CSV table of C-alpha atoms in Angstrom, one decimal:
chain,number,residue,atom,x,y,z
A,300,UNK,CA,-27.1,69.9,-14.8
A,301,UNK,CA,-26.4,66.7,-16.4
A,302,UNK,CA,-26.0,63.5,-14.7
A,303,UNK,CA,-22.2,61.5,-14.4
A,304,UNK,CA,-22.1,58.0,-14.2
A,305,UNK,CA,-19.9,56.7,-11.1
A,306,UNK,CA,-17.4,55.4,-14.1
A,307,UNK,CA,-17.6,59.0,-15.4
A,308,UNK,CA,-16.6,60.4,-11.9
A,309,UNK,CA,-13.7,57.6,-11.6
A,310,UNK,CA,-12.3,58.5,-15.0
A,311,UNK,CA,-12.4,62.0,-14.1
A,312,UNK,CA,-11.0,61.7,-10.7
A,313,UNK,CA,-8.0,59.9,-12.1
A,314,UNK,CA,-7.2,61.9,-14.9
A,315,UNK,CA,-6.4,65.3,-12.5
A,316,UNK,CA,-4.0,62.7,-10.4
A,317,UNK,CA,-2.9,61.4,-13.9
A,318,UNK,CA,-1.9,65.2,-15.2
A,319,UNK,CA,0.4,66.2,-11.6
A,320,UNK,CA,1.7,62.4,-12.5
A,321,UNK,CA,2.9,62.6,-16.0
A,322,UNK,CA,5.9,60.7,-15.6
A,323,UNK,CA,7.6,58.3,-12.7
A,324,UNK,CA,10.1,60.8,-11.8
A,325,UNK,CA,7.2,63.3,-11.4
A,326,UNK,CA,5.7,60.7,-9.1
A,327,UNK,CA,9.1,60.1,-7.5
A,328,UNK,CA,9.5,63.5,-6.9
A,329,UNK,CA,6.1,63.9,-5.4
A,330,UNK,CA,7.5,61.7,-2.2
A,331,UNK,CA,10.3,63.0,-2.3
A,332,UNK,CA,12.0,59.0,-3.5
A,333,UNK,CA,13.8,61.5,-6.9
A,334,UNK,CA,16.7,61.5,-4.7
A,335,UNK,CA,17.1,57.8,-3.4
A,336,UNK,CA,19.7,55.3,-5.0
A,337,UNK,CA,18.1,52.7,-7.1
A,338,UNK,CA,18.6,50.1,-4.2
A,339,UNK,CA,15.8,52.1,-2.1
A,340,UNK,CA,13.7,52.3,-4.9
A,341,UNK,CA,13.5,48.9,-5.7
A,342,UNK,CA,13.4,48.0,-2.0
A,343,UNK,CA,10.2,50.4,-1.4
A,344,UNK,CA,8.8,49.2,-4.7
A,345,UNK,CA,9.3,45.4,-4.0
A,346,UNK,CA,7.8,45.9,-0.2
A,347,UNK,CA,4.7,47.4,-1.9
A,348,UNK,CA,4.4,45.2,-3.9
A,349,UNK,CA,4.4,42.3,-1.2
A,350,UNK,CA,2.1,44.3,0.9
A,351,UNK,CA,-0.3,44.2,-1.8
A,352,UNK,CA,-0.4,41.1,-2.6
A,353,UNK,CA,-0.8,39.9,0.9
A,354,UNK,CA,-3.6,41.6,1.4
A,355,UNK,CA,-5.1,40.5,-1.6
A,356,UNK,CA,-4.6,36.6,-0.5
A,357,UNK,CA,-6.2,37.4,2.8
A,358,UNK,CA,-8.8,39.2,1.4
A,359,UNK,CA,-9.3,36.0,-1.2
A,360,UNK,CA,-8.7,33.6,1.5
A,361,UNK,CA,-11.8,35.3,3.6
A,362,UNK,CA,-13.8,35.3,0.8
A,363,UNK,CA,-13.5,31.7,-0.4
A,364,UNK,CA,-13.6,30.4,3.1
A,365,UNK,CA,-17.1,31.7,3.7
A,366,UNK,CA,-15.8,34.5,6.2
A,367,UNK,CA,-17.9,37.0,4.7
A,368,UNK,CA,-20.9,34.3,3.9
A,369,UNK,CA,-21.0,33.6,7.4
A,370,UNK,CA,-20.8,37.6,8.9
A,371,UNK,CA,-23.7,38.3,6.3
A,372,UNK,CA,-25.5,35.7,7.7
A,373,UNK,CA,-25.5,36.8,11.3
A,374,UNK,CA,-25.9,39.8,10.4
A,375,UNK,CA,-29.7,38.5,8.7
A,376,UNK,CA,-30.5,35.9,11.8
A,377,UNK,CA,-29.1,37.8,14.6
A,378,UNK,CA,-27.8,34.2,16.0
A,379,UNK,CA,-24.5,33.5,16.0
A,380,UNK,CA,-24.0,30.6,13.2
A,381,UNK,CA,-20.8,28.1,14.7
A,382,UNK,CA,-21.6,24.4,14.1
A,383,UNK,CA,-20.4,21.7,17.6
A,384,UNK,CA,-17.5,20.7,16.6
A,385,UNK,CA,-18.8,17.2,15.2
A,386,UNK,CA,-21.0,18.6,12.7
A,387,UNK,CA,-17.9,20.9,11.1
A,388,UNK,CA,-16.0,18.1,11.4
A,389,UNK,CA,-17.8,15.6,9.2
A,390,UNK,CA,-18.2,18.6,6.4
A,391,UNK,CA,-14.5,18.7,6.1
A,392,UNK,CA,-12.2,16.9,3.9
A,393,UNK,CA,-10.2,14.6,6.3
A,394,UNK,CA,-6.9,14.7,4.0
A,395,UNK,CA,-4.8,13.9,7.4
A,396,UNK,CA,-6.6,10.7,7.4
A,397,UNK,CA,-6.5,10.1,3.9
A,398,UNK,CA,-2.6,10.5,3.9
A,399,UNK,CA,-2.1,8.1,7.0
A,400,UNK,CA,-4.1,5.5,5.6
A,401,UNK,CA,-2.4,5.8,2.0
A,402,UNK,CA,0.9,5.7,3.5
A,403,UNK,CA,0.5,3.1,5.7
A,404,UNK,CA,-0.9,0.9,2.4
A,405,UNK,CA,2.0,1.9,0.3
A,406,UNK,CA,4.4,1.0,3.3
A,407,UNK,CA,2.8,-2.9,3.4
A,408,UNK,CA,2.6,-3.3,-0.3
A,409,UNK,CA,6.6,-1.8,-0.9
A,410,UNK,CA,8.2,-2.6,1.9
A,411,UNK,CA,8.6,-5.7,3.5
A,412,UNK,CA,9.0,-5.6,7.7
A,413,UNK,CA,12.9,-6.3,8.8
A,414,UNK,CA,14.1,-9.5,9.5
A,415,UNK,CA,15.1,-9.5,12.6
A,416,UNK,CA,16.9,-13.3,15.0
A,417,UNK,CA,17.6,-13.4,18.5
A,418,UNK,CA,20.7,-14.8,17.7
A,419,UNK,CA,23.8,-12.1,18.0
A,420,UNK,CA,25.4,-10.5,14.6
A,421,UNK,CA,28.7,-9.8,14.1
A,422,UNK,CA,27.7,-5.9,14.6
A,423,UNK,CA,26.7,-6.3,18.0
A,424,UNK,CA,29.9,-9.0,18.8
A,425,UNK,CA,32.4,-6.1,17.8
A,426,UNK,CA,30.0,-3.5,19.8
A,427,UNK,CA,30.1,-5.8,22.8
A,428,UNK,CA,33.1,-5.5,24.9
A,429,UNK,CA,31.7,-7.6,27.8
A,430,UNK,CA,29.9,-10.9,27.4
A,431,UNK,CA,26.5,-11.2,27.6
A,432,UNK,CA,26.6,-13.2,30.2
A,433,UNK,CA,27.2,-10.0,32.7
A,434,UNK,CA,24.1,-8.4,32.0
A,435,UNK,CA,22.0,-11.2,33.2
A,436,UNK,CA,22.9,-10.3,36.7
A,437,UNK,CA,23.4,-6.3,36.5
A,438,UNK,CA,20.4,-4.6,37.7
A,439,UNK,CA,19.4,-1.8,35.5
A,440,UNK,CA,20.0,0.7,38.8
A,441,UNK,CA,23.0,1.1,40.5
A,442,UNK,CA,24.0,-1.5,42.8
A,443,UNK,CA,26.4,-0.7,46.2
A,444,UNK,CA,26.7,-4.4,46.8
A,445,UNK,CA,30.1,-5.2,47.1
A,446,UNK,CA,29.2,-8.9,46.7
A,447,UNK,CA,27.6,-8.6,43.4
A,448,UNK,CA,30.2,-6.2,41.8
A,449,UNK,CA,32.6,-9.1,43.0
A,450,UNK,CA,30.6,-12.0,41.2
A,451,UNK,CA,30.4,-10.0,38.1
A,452,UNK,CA,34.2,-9.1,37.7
A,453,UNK,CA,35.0,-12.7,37.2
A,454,UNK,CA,32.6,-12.0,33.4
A,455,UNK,CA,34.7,-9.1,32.7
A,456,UNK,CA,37.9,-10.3,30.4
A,457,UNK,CA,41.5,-9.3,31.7
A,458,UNK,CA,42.9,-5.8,30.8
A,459,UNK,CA,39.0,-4.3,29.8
A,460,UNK,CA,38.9,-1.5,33.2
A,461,UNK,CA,42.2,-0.1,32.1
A,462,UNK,CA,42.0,-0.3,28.2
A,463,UNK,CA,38.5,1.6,29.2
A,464,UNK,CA,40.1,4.2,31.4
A,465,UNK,CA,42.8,4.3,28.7
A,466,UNK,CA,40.2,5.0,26.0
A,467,UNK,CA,38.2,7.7,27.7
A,468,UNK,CA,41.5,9.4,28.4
A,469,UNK,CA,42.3,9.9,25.1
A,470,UNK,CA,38.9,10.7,24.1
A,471,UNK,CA,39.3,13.3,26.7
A,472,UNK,CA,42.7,14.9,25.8
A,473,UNK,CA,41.3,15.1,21.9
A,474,UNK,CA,39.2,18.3,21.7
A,475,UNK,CA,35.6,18.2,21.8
A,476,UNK,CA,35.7,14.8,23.4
């Protein structure tokens, strides 16, 4: 008997799928797809397709990360090969870093810092409805004392508690306020 090349047994192998599978409709007929719209077809074809190929990028992915390298090698030593964490770091790029620093130099070389005054601008005069002159004396918490919330009235211009209650009324009435 003669000897076959594994190529030889491939090609041969193939070509008694290749004659059942002359044609597509053959092959669609095979798996019983002959009979599916064209929607179905493409829809089974397509998810194939992606199936394929994302087991191909892991596979790649494995293989250029040193996955396989790295099972070979314990396979050899019998020790498992993972570095402290120090060491793998320091073999790493350290993009994050490299980013950070970059924008960080771009943002001092493009951009100056605000100007910012103490002084009030007309924004915050037309935000402020009460003077500043309230907020010295308002504790940030709540305050029961009767005495306090009668000191501070005086600071509160005529007409502001009902134009307020007059305001959230109508915000209230509107939907979605």
């Amino acid at each position: 008997m003669e000897e076959t090349t594994d190529l030889e047994k491939l090609s041969q192998a193939f070509s008694k799928l290749t004659s059942h599978f002359s044609s597509t409709e053959d092959f669609l007929s095979a798996f019983g797809l002959n009979d599916l719209p064209i929607a179905h077809r493409y829809g089974i074809f397509y998810g194939t397709l992606v199936f394929v190929l994302t087991v191909t990028a892991v596979l790649a992915l494995l293989v250029m990360g040193g996955s396989f390298d790295r099972i070979a090698e314990q396979a050899k030593t019998g020790d498992i090969a993972v570095s402290d964490p120090i060491t793998s770091r320091t073999d790493r790029n350290l993009i994050l870093e490299r980013l950070v620093d970059a924008r960080d130099r771009m943002m001092k070389e493009n951009y100056r810092p605000p100007e910012t005054s103490s002084n009030r601008t007309k924004l915050m005069d037309m935000i402020l409805n009460i003077s500043l002159a309230t907020c010295v004396d308002i504790s940030e918490l709540t305050d029961e004392d009767e005495k306090k919330r009668n000191k501070q009235q005086k600071f509160i211009p005529p007409g502001y508690h009902e134009d307020y209650v007059d305001a959230y009324k109508v915000c209230q009435d509107t939907p979605g306020g």
